[in-house]
Amino acid sequence: MIQKDVDLQPFNTMTIAARAKYFCAATTREELREALAFAREQQLPILPLGGGSNIVLTGDFPGLALHVGLQGLDFEPQSDGVRMRAAAGENWHQLVMRSVEMGHGGLENLALIPGNIGAAPIQNIGAYGVELKDTFEELTAMEVATGRLVTFTAEDCRFAYRDSVFKNTEKDRYIICEVVLKLSASWQPQVAYPALQQHFAQASQEVDALTPADVARAVIGIRNSKLPNPVEIPNAGSFFKNPVVDASLYSRLKEQNPQLVAFAAGEHWKLAAGWLIDQAGWRGFQKDGVGVHDRQALVLVNPGHRCGSQVVALAQDIALDIQQKFGVTLEPEPRFYP
Ligand code: FAD
Ligand code: NAP
């Protein structure tokens, strides 16, 4: 059912108050197809919504906000692992925990990422050295222009670091309906990230003996210790992407800042944006109800439930400061609407 003039505050984890001209919560593919037909007739832009944990509403949305609530989860055992078929509206973390409880490995490093499975391919979600693409098999999406169903293989999705075809050539052209993942029986724990290494070293746990549940527990514990729960402190996760810079800029920065946190990425270097923001003195900053989280400077917070323009103004101040202090350009990770 299409509703008019709906408040989107409950549908974004930044809790920004903004209104959608039209809103529809689609729970079946038929409802989704009808909503898309309505938007076509009315020539409305579409804002697909999952958990709203990677968007910033900069004002009222003059089109159709479409909550994709398709449900369904199916595990298909195979000789070399298990295939998981999940509808777009399934909650990501619950899906991870279901797989872990069943003893399947592959998703445990991605525990506690907010949002729904339908958005996971958009930026190829990743954490602690694991990305969606590592287990991804295919997805089914509905073409916005026609309502036709299309299958995308991993190759079609052109997954990259926090990136996919859905942020580039196919941006705004599809609504993801279902995702199929393949969890391999020959699972190995991925615990090379320093926080995980430290955790297991302190707990005197042998890496070879770890189960997917052990890794999921560790990831959940680490995340809870430094990242704000959006239900308590409104936020949209990492506000900026980690910038990837060339070797000459990296060398200059490393010389000037021996503590610089950076990781080789082919011929380039990935800088920890959170370290740069922290170093520039922004961690814990608060002004007029918006601020920077005190345990992870990459996360902007909105405890005052302020409007998108105030969040964006803070982000711009930070980006300008980082440009001036380090000569590094920061780009936002969440998508801004409208
Ligand atoms: P939304 O915010 O609702 O949507 C995100 C984008 O996808 C929007 O452009 C939206 O229009 C589009 N979209 C949503 N659903 C569909 C669909 N079915 N079809 C087509 N387009 C769609 N991300 C990581 O990668 N790694 C992390 O570790 C991580 N940690 C986070 C921690 C916190 C505390 C928070 C708040 C966020 C974090 N994120 C992380 C970001 C975010 O959780 C992910 O990007 C997540 O996949 C977004 O899911 P969502 O359902 O909330 O998407
Ligand atoms: P962290 O462990 O403090 O690490 C800081 C940064 O260093 C991260 O951004 C991470 O890059 C990078 N890093 C650390 N070890 C690395 C290694 N061995 N190789 C390559 N890069 C390495 O980070 P955190 O803030 O607590 O987050 C932990 C994980 O959760 C990270 O993977 C992060 O991406 C993810 N996360 C994402 C979001 C989001 O909204 N996108 C929010 C919270 C957490 P990467 O970010 O590339 O992994």
CSV table of C-alpha atoms and ligand atoms in Angstrom, one decimal:
chain,number,residue,atom,x,y,z
A,1,MET,CA,0.0,0.0,0.0
A,2,ILE,CA,1.3,3.4,-0.9
A,3,GLN,CA,1.2,6.0,1.9
A,4,LYS,CA,1.7,9.7,1.6
A,5,ASP,CA,3.9,12.1,3.5
A,6,VAL,CA,5.7,9.6,5.8
A,7,ASP,CA,8.3,10.4,8.5
A,8,LEU,CA,11.5,8.5,7.7
A,9,GLN,CA,13.1,9.0,11.2
A,10,PRO,CA,12.3,5.4,12.2
A,11,PHE,CA,13.9,4.1,9.0
A,12,ASN,CA,17.4,5.5,9.4
A,13,THR,CA,19.9,4.7,12.1
A,14,MET,CA,21.1,8.4,12.2
A,15,THR,CA,17.5,9.1,13.3
A,16,ILE,CA,17.3,12.1,11.0
A,17,ALA,CA,13.8,13.5,10.7
A,18,ALA,CA,12.9,13.8,7.1
A,19,ARG,CA,9.7,13.1,5.2
A,20,ALA,CA,9.1,11.0,2.1
A,21,LYS,CA,6.4,12.3,-0.4
A,22,TYR,CA,5.4,8.6,-0.8
A,23,PHE,CA,6.2,5.5,1.2
A,24,CYS,CA,5.6,1.8,0.6
A,25,ALA,CA,6.6,-1.3,2.7
A,26,ALA,CA,6.9,-4.2,0.2
A,27,THR,CA,6.9,-7.6,1.6
A,28,THR,CA,6.4,-9.6,-1.6
A,29,ARG,CA,7.8,-9.4,-5.1
A,30,GLU,CA,4.4,-8.5,-6.4
A,31,GLU,CA,4.0,-5.6,-4.0
A,32,LEU,CA,7.5,-4.5,-5.0
A,33,ARG,CA,6.6,-4.7,-8.7
A,34,GLU,CA,3.4,-2.7,-8.1
A,35,ALA,CA,5.3,0.0,-6.1
A,36,LEU,CA,7.8,0.4,-9.0
A,37,ALA,CA,4.9,0.7,-11.5
A,38,PHE,CA,3.4,3.5,-9.3
A,39,ALA,CA,6.8,5.3,-9.2
A,40,ARG,CA,7.1,5.0,-13.0
A,41,GLU,CA,3.6,6.4,-13.6
A,42,GLN,CA,4.2,9.3,-11.3
A,43,GLN,CA,7.8,9.8,-12.5
A,44,LEU,CA,9.1,9.6,-8.9
A,45,PRO,CA,12.7,8.9,-7.8
A,46,ILE,CA,13.1,5.9,-5.6
A,47,LEU,CA,14.8,5.5,-2.3
A,48,PRO,CA,15.2,1.7,-1.6
A,49,LEU,CA,15.4,1.2,2.2
A,50,GLY,CA,16.7,-1.8,4.2
A,51,GLY,CA,17.8,-1.0,7.8
A,52,GLY,CA,18.7,2.5,6.9
A,53,SER,CA,22.2,2.1,8.5
A,54,ASN,CA,24.2,3.4,5.5
A,55,ILE,CA,22.2,6.5,4.4
A,56,VAL,CA,22.1,10.2,5.4
A,57,LEU,CA,18.9,12.1,4.8
A,58,THR,CA,19.9,15.6,3.8
A,59,GLY,CA,16.2,16.8,3.4
A,60,ASP,CA,12.7,15.6,2.6
A,61,PHE,CA,12.7,12.9,-0.2
A,62,PRO,CA,10.5,14.1,-3.1
A,63,GLY,CA,9.8,10.5,-4.4
A,64,LEU,CA,8.9,7.0,-3.2
A,65,ALA,CA,10.8,5.6,-0.2
A,66,LEU,CA,10.5,1.8,-0.7
A,67,HIS,CA,11.1,-0.4,2.3
A,68,VAL,CA,12.3,-3.8,0.9
A,69,GLY,CA,10.9,-6.2,3.5
A,70,LEU,CA,10.9,-9.5,1.5
A,71,GLN,CA,11.3,-12.5,3.9
A,72,GLY,CA,12.6,-16.0,3.5
A,73,LEU,CA,15.7,-18.0,4.4
A,74,ASP,CA,16.7,-21.4,3.1
A,75,PHE,CA,19.7,-23.6,3.7
A,76,GLU,CA,20.5,-26.2,1.0
A,77,PRO,CA,23.2,-28.8,2.1
A,78,GLN,CA,25.7,-29.7,-0.6
A,79,SER,CA,28.6,-32.2,-0.7
A,80,ASP,CA,31.2,-29.4,-0.2
A,81,GLY,CA,29.3,-27.0,2.1
A,82,VAL,CA,25.9,-25.3,2.2
A,83,ARG,CA,24.0,-22.8,0.0
A,84,MET,CA,22.1,-20.1,1.8
A,85,ARG,CA,19.3,-18.3,-0.1
A,86,ALA,CA,18.1,-15.2,1.8
A,87,ALA,CA,15.4,-12.7,0.8
A,88,ALA,CA,16.4,-9.0,0.8
A,89,GLY,CA,14.5,-8.1,4.0
A,90,GLU,CA,16.2,-10.6,6.2
A,91,ASN,CA,18.4,-9.1,8.9
A,92,TRP,CA,22.1,-9.5,8.2
A,93,HIS,CA,23.3,-10.2,11.7
A,94,GLN,CA,20.6,-12.8,12.4
A,95,LEU,CA,21.5,-14.5,9.2
A,96,VAL,CA,25.2,-14.6,10.3
A,97,MET,CA,24.2,-16.1,13.7
A,98,ARG,CA,21.9,-18.7,12.1
A,99,SER,CA,24.8,-19.9,10.0
A,100,VAL,CA,27.2,-19.9,12.9
A,101,GLU,CA,24.7,-21.8,15.1
A,102,MET,CA,24.4,-24.4,12.4
A,103,GLY,CA,28.2,-24.8,12.5
A,104,HIS,CA,28.8,-23.2,9.1
A,105,GLY,CA,31.8,-20.9,8.7
A,106,GLY,CA,32.4,-18.0,6.4
A,107,LEU,CA,30.3,-15.1,7.7
A,108,GLU,CA,31.4,-14.9,11.4
A,109,ASN,CA,33.8,-11.9,10.8
A,110,LEU,CA,30.8,-10.0,9.5
A,111,ALA,CA,28.8,-10.4,12.7
A,112,LEU,CA,26.9,-7.4,14.1
A,113,ILE,CA,27.0,-5.4,10.9
A,114,PRO,CA,23.6,-3.6,11.0
A,115,GLY,CA,21.1,-3.7,8.1
A,116,ASN,CA,19.5,-6.3,5.8
A,117,ILE,CA,20.8,-8.7,3.3
A,118,GLY,CA,19.4,-6.7,0.3
A,119,ALA,CA,21.9,-3.9,0.9
A,120,ALA,CA,24.9,-6.2,1.6
A,121,PRO,CA,26.0,-6.4,-2.1
A,122,ILE,CA,25.6,-2.7,-2.7
A,123,GLN,CA,28.9,-1.9,-1.0
A,124,ASN,CA,30.2,-5.5,-0.7
A,125,ILE,CA,30.1,-5.2,3.1
A,126,GLY,CA,33.3,-6.1,4.8
A,127,ALA,CA,34.9,-6.3,8.3
A,128,TYR,CA,38.0,-7.9,9.8
A,129,GLY,CA,39.5,-8.9,6.5
A,130,VAL,CA,36.4,-10.7,5.2
A,131,GLU,CA,34.0,-9.3,2.5
A,132,LEU,CA,30.6,-10.4,1.2
A,133,LYS,CA,32.2,-11.4,-2.1
A,134,ASP,CA,34.1,-14.2,-0.4
A,135,THR,CA,30.9,-16.3,0.0
A,136,PHE,CA,28.7,-14.6,-2.6
A,137,GLU,CA,27.3,-16.8,-5.4
A,138,GLU,CA,24.5,-14.8,-7.1
A,139,LEU,CA,21.6,-12.4,-6.5
A,140,THR,CA,18.2,-11.8,-8.0
A,141,ALA,CA,17.2,-8.2,-8.6
A,142,MET,CA,14.1,-6.4,-10.0
A,143,GLU,CA,14.8,-3.9,-12.7
A,144,VAL,CA,13.2,-0.6,-11.7
A,145,ALA,CA,12.4,0.4,-15.2
A,146,THR,CA,10.5,-2.8,-16.1
A,147,GLY,CA,9.8,-4.9,-13.0
A,148,ARG,CA,11.7,-7.8,-14.8
A,149,LEU,CA,13.8,-10.1,-12.6
A,150,VAL,CA,17.5,-10.3,-13.5
A,151,THR,CA,20.3,-12.6,-12.1
A,152,PHE,CA,23.7,-11.2,-11.3
A,153,THR,CA,26.7,-13.5,-10.8
A,154,ALA,CA,29.7,-12.5,-8.6
A,155,GLU,CA,31.5,-11.4,-11.8
A,156,ASP,CA,28.5,-9.3,-12.9
A,157,CYS,CA,28.5,-7.5,-9.5
A,158,ARG,CA,32.2,-6.4,-10.0
A,159,PHE,CA,32.8,-6.4,-6.3
A,160,ALA,CA,35.7,-4.3,-5.0
A,161,TYR,CA,36.7,-2.7,-1.7
A,162,ARG,CA,33.3,-1.4,-0.3
A,163,ASP,CA,32.1,-1.2,-3.9
A,164,SER,CA,30.1,-2.9,-6.6
A,165,VAL,CA,28.4,-2.3,-9.9
A,166,PHE,CA,25.3,-1.1,-7.9
A,167,LYS,CA,27.2,2.0,-6.8
A,168,ASN,CA,28.5,2.6,-10.4
A,169,THR,CA,27.1,1.6,-13.8
A,170,GLU,CA,24.0,0.0,-12.4
A,171,LYS,CA,23.3,2.6,-9.7
A,172,ASP,CA,19.6,3.1,-9.0
A,173,ARG,CA,18.6,0.6,-11.7
A,174,TYR,CA,17.7,-2.5,-9.6
A,175,ILE,CA,16.1,-3.5,-6.3
A,176,ILE,CA,17.9,-6.5,-4.9
A,177,CYS,CA,15.3,-9.2,-3.9
A,178,GLU,CA,17.4,-12.2,-3.0
A,179,VAL,CA,21.0,-13.2,-2.3
A,180,VAL,CA,22.6,-16.6,-2.5
A,181,LEU,CA,25.8,-17.3,-0.5
A,182,LYS,CA,27.9,-20.5,-0.5
A,183,LEU,CA,29.6,-21.5,2.7
A,184,SER,CA,32.4,-23.9,2.1
A,185,ALA,CA,32.9,-27.0,4.3
A,186,SER,CA,36.7,-26.4,4.1
A,187,TRP,CA,36.5,-23.4,6.4
A,188,GLN,CA,39.6,-21.7,7.9
A,189,PRO,CA,39.3,-18.9,10.5
A,190,GLN,CA,40.3,-15.5,9.2
A,191,VAL,CA,41.9,-13.8,12.3
A,192,ALA,CA,44.8,-11.8,10.9
A,193,TYR,CA,43.3,-8.4,11.9
A,194,PRO,CA,45.2,-7.1,15.0
A,195,ALA,CA,42.2,-6.8,17.2
A,196,LEU,CA,41.3,-10.5,16.6
A,197,GLN,CA,44.9,-11.6,17.0
A,198,GLN,CA,45.1,-9.8,20.3
A,199,HIS,CA,41.8,-11.2,21.5
A,200,PHE,CA,42.8,-14.8,20.9
A,201,ALA,CA,46.3,-14.3,22.2
A,202,GLN,CA,44.9,-12.9,25.4
A,203,ALA,CA,42.4,-15.7,25.7
A,204,SER,CA,45.2,-18.3,25.0
A,205,GLN,CA,43.1,-19.8,22.3
A,206,GLU,CA,44.9,-21.7,19.6
A,207,VAL,CA,43.9,-20.4,16.1
A,208,ASP,CA,43.8,-24.0,14.7
A,209,ALA,CA,41.1,-25.0,17.2
A,210,LEU,CA,38.8,-22.1,16.7
A,211,THR,CA,35.2,-22.6,15.5
A,212,PRO,CA,33.0,-20.1,13.6
A,213,ALA,CA,31.2,-19.5,16.9
A,214,ASP,CA,34.4,-18.5,18.7
A,215,VAL,CA,35.3,-16.0,16.0
A,216,ALA,CA,31.7,-14.6,15.9
A,217,ARG,CA,31.9,-14.1,19.7
A,218,ALA,CA,35.2,-12.3,19.5
A,219,VAL,CA,34.0,-10.0,16.7
A,220,ILE,CA,30.8,-9.2,18.7
A,221,GLY,CA,32.9,-8.5,21.8
A,222,ILE,CA,35.4,-6.2,20.0
A,223,ARG,CA,32.7,-4.4,18.1
A,224,ASN,CA,30.6,-3.8,21.3
A,225,SER,CA,33.7,-2.4,23.0
A,226,LYS,CA,34.4,0.4,20.5
A,227,LEU,CA,31.5,0.9,18.2
A,228,PRO,CA,28.3,2.7,19.2
A,229,ASN,CA,25.1,0.7,19.1
A,230,PRO,CA,22.8,2.8,16.8
A,231,VAL,CA,19.8,2.0,18.9
A,232,GLU,CA,21.5,3.9,21.8
A,233,ILE,CA,23.6,6.4,19.9
A,234,PRO,CA,22.4,7.3,16.4
A,235,ASN,CA,25.1,6.8,13.7
A,236,ALA,CA,25.7,5.4,10.3
A,237,GLY,CA,28.9,3.4,10.9
A,238,SER,CA,32.1,4.6,9.3
A,239,PHE,CA,31.3,8.0,7.9
A,240,PHE,CA,34.3,8.1,5.6
A,241,LYS,CA,35.9,5.5,3.4
A,242,ASN,CA,39.5,4.6,4.1
A,243,PRO,CA,41.4,6.7,1.5
A,244,VAL,CA,43.7,4.8,-0.8
A,245,VAL,CA,46.8,6.9,-1.7
A,246,ASP,CA,49.8,6.5,-3.9
A,247,ALA,CA,53.2,5.5,-2.6
A,248,SER,CA,54.8,9.0,-2.7
A,249,LEU,CA,52.0,10.5,-0.6
A,250,TYR,CA,52.2,7.6,1.8
A,251,SER,CA,56.0,7.9,2.2
A,252,ARG,CA,55.7,11.6,2.9
A,253,LEU,CA,53.0,11.1,5.5
A,254,LYS,CA,54.8,8.2,7.1
A,255,GLU,CA,58.0,10.4,7.4
A,256,GLN,CA,56.0,13.2,9.0
A,257,ASN,CA,53.8,10.8,11.2
A,258,PRO,CA,55.8,7.6,12.1
A,259,GLN,CA,52.7,6.2,13.9
A,260,LEU,CA,50.6,6.5,10.7
A,261,VAL,CA,48.2,3.5,10.4
A,262,ALA,CA,48.4,2.3,6.8
A,263,PHE,CA,48.1,-1.0,4.9
A,264,ALA,CA,49.6,-2.0,1.5
A,265,ALA,CA,47.0,-2.3,-1.2
A,266,GLY,CA,48.7,-3.4,-4.3
A,267,GLU,CA,50.9,-0.5,-5.5
A,268,HIS,CA,48.9,1.9,-3.3
A,269,TRP,CA,48.4,2.3,0.4
A,270,LYS,CA,45.1,2.2,2.4
A,271,LEU,CA,45.2,4.8,5.2
A,272,ALA,CA,43.0,4.3,8.3
A,273,ALA,CA,40.8,7.3,8.1
A,274,GLY,CA,39.9,6.9,11.7
A,275,TRP,CA,43.5,7.4,12.7
A,276,LEU,CA,43.8,10.6,10.7
A,277,ILE,CA,40.6,12.0,12.2
A,278,ASP,CA,41.7,11.0,15.7
A,279,GLN,CA,45.2,12.5,15.2
A,280,ALA,CA,43.6,15.8,14.0
A,281,GLY,CA,41.9,16.0,17.4
A,282,TRP,CA,38.3,15.3,16.5
A,283,ARG,CA,37.7,12.1,18.6
A,284,GLY,CA,34.9,12.9,21.2
A,285,PHE,CA,34.1,16.3,19.6
A,286,GLN,CA,30.5,17.3,20.3
A,287,LYS,CA,28.6,20.4,19.1
A,288,ASP,CA,24.9,21.2,18.8
A,289,GLY,CA,23.8,17.6,19.1
A,290,VAL,CA,26.2,16.0,16.6
A,291,GLY,CA,29.7,14.7,17.1
A,292,VAL,CA,32.4,12.2,16.7
A,293,HIS,CA,32.3,9.0,18.7
A,294,ASP,CA,34.8,8.9,21.6
A,295,ARG,CA,36.0,5.4,20.9
A,296,GLN,CA,36.2,5.4,17.1
A,297,ALA,CA,36.8,8.7,15.4
A,298,LEU,CA,35.5,7.3,12.0
A,299,VAL,CA,32.0,7.2,13.3
A,300,LEU,CA,29.9,10.4,13.4
A,301,VAL,CA,27.1,10.4,15.9
A,302,ASN,CA,23.8,12.2,16.1
A,303,PRO,CA,22.7,12.0,19.8
A,304,GLY,CA,20.6,15.2,19.4
A,305,HIS,CA,18.6,13.7,16.5
A,306,ARG,CA,19.6,16.7,14.4
A,307,CYS,CA,18.9,17.2,10.7
A,308,GLY,CA,21.0,15.9,7.9
A,309,SER,CA,22.5,19.3,7.1
A,310,GLN,CA,24.1,19.5,10.5
A,311,VAL,CA,25.6,16.1,10.2
A,312,VAL,CA,26.9,17.0,6.7
A,313,ALA,CA,28.3,20.3,8.0
A,314,LEU,CA,30.4,18.5,10.6
A,315,ALA,CA,31.6,15.9,8.0
A,316,GLN,CA,32.7,18.8,5.8
A,317,ASP,CA,34.6,20.5,8.6
A,318,ILE,CA,36.4,17.2,9.3
A,319,ALA,CA,37.2,16.5,5.7
A,320,LEU,CA,38.5,20.1,5.2
A,321,ASP,CA,40.7,19.8,8.3
A,322,ILE,CA,42.1,16.4,7.1
A,323,GLN,CA,42.8,17.9,3.7
A,324,GLN,CA,44.7,20.8,5.3
A,325,LYS,CA,46.6,18.8,7.8
A,326,PHE,CA,47.5,15.7,5.7
A,327,GLY,CA,46.7,16.5,2.1
A,328,VAL,CA,44.3,13.5,2.1
A,329,THR,CA,40.8,13.7,0.6
A,330,LEU,CA,38.1,11.9,2.6
A,331,GLU,CA,35.0,10.7,0.9
A,332,PRO,CA,31.8,9.8,2.7
A,333,GLU,CA,30.8,6.1,2.8
A,334,PRO,CA,27.0,6.4,3.4
A,335,ARG,CA,24.8,7.6,0.6
A,336,PHE,CA,23.2,11.0,0.9
A,337,TYR,CA,19.5,11.4,-0.1
A,338,PRO,CA,17.9,13.2,-1.8
B,1,FAD,P1,20.4,1.0,3.9
B,1,FAD,O1,21.1,1.9,4.7
B,1,FAD,O2,18.9,0.9,4.1
B,1,FAD,O3,20.7,1.2,2.4
B,1,FAD,C1,22.0,1.4,2.0
B,1,FAD,C2,22.0,1.6,0.4
B,1,FAD,O4,21.6,0.5,-0.2
B,1,FAD,C3,21.1,2.7,0.0
B,1,FAD,O5,21.6,3.4,-1.1
B,1,FAD,C4,19.8,2.0,-0.3
B,1,FAD,O6,19.0,2.7,-1.2
B,1,FAD,C5,20.4,0.7,-0.9
B,1,FAD,N1,19.5,-0.4,-0.8
B,1,FAD,C6,19.1,-1.0,0.4
B,1,FAD,N2,18.4,-2.1,0.2
B,1,FAD,C7,18.4,-2.3,-1.1
B,1,FAD,C8,17.8,-3.3,-2.0
B,1,FAD,N3,17.1,-4.3,-1.5
B,1,FAD,N4,18.0,-3.2,-3.3
B,1,FAD,C9,18.7,-2.1,-3.9
B,1,FAD,N5,19.3,-1.2,-3.1
B,1,FAD,C10,19.1,-1.2,-1.8
B,1,FAD,N6,29.3,-1.7,6.7
B,1,FAD,C11,30.3,-2.6,6.4
B,1,FAD,O7,30.6,-2.8,5.2
B,1,FAD,N7,31.1,-3.2,7.4
B,1,FAD,C12,30.9,-2.9,8.7
B,1,FAD,O8,31.6,-3.5,9.5
B,1,FAD,C13,29.8,-2.0,9.0
B,1,FAD,N8,29.6,-1.7,10.3
B,1,FAD,C14,28.6,-0.8,10.6
B,1,FAD,C15,28.4,-0.5,12.0
B,1,FAD,C16,27.5,0.4,12.4
B,1,FAD,C17,27.3,0.7,13.8
B,1,FAD,C18,26.6,1.0,11.4
B,1,FAD,C19,25.5,1.9,11.8
B,1,FAD,C20,26.8,0.7,10.0
B,1,FAD,C21,27.8,-0.2,9.6
B,1,FAD,N9,28.1,-0.5,8.3
B,1,FAD,C22,29.1,-1.4,8.0
B,1,FAD,C23,27.3,0.1,7.2
B,1,FAD,C24,25.9,-0.7,7.0
B,1,FAD,O9,25.5,-1.4,8.1
B,1,FAD,C25,26.0,-1.6,5.8
B,1,FAD,O10,26.4,-0.9,4.6
B,1,FAD,C26,24.7,-2.3,5.5
B,1,FAD,O11,24.9,-3.2,4.4
B,1,FAD,C27,23.6,-1.4,5.2
B,1,FAD,O12,22.4,-2.2,5.2
B,1,FAD,P2,21.0,-1.4,5.4
B,1,FAD,O13,19.9,-2.5,5.1
B,1,FAD,O14,20.9,-0.7,6.6
B,1,FAD,O15,21.0,-0.5,4.1
B,2,NAP,P1,40.3,-1.3,13.4
B,2,NAP,O1,40.3,-2.8,13.7
B,2,NAP,O2,40.6,-0.3,14.5
B,2,NAP,O3,41.3,-1.0,12.2
B,2,NAP,C1,41.4,0.3,11.7
B,2,NAP,C2,41.5,0.3,10.2
B,2,NAP,O4,42.6,-0.4,9.8
B,2,NAP,C3,40.3,-0.4,9.6
B,2,NAP,O5,39.6,0.5,8.9
B,2,NAP,C4,40.8,-1.5,8.8
B,2,NAP,O6,40.5,-1.4,7.4
B,2,NAP,C5,42.3,-1.3,8.8
B,2,NAP,N1,43.0,-2.6,9.1
B,2,NAP,C6,43.3,-3.1,10.3
B,2,NAP,N2,44.0,-4.3,10.2
B,2,NAP,C7,44.2,-4.5,8.9
B,2,NAP,C8,44.9,-5.5,8.2
B,2,NAP,N3,45.5,-6.5,8.8
B,2,NAP,N4,44.9,-5.4,6.8
B,2,NAP,C9,44.3,-4.4,6.2
B,2,NAP,N5,43.6,-3.4,6.8
B,2,NAP,C10,43.6,-3.4,8.2
B,2,NAP,O7,38.9,-1.0,12.7
B,2,NAP,P2,37.4,-0.8,13.4
B,2,NAP,O8,37.0,0.6,13.2
B,2,NAP,O9,37.4,-1.3,14.8
B,2,NAP,O10,36.5,-1.7,12.5
B,2,NAP,C11,36.8,-3.1,12.5
B,2,NAP,C12,36.3,-3.7,11.2
B,2,NAP,O11,34.9,-3.4,11.1
B,2,NAP,C13,37.0,-3.1,10.0
B,2,NAP,O12,37.2,-4.1,9.0
B,2,NAP,C14,36.0,-2.1,9.5
B,2,NAP,O13,36.0,-1.9,8.1
B,2,NAP,C15,34.6,-2.7,9.9
B,2,NAP,N6,33.6,-1.6,10.2
B,2,NAP,C16,33.1,-1.0,9.2
B,2,NAP,C17,32.1,0.0,9.4
B,2,NAP,C18,31.4,0.7,8.2
B,2,NAP,O14,30.4,1.4,8.5
B,2,NAP,N7,31.8,0.5,7.0
B,2,NAP,C19,31.8,0.4,10.7
B,2,NAP,C20,32.5,-0.2,11.8
B,2,NAP,C21,33.4,-1.2,11.5
B,2,NAP,P3,39.1,-2.0,6.8
B,2,NAP,O15,38.1,-1.0,7.2
B,2,NAP,O16,39.4,-1.9,5.3
B,2,NAP,O17,38.9,-3.3,7.2
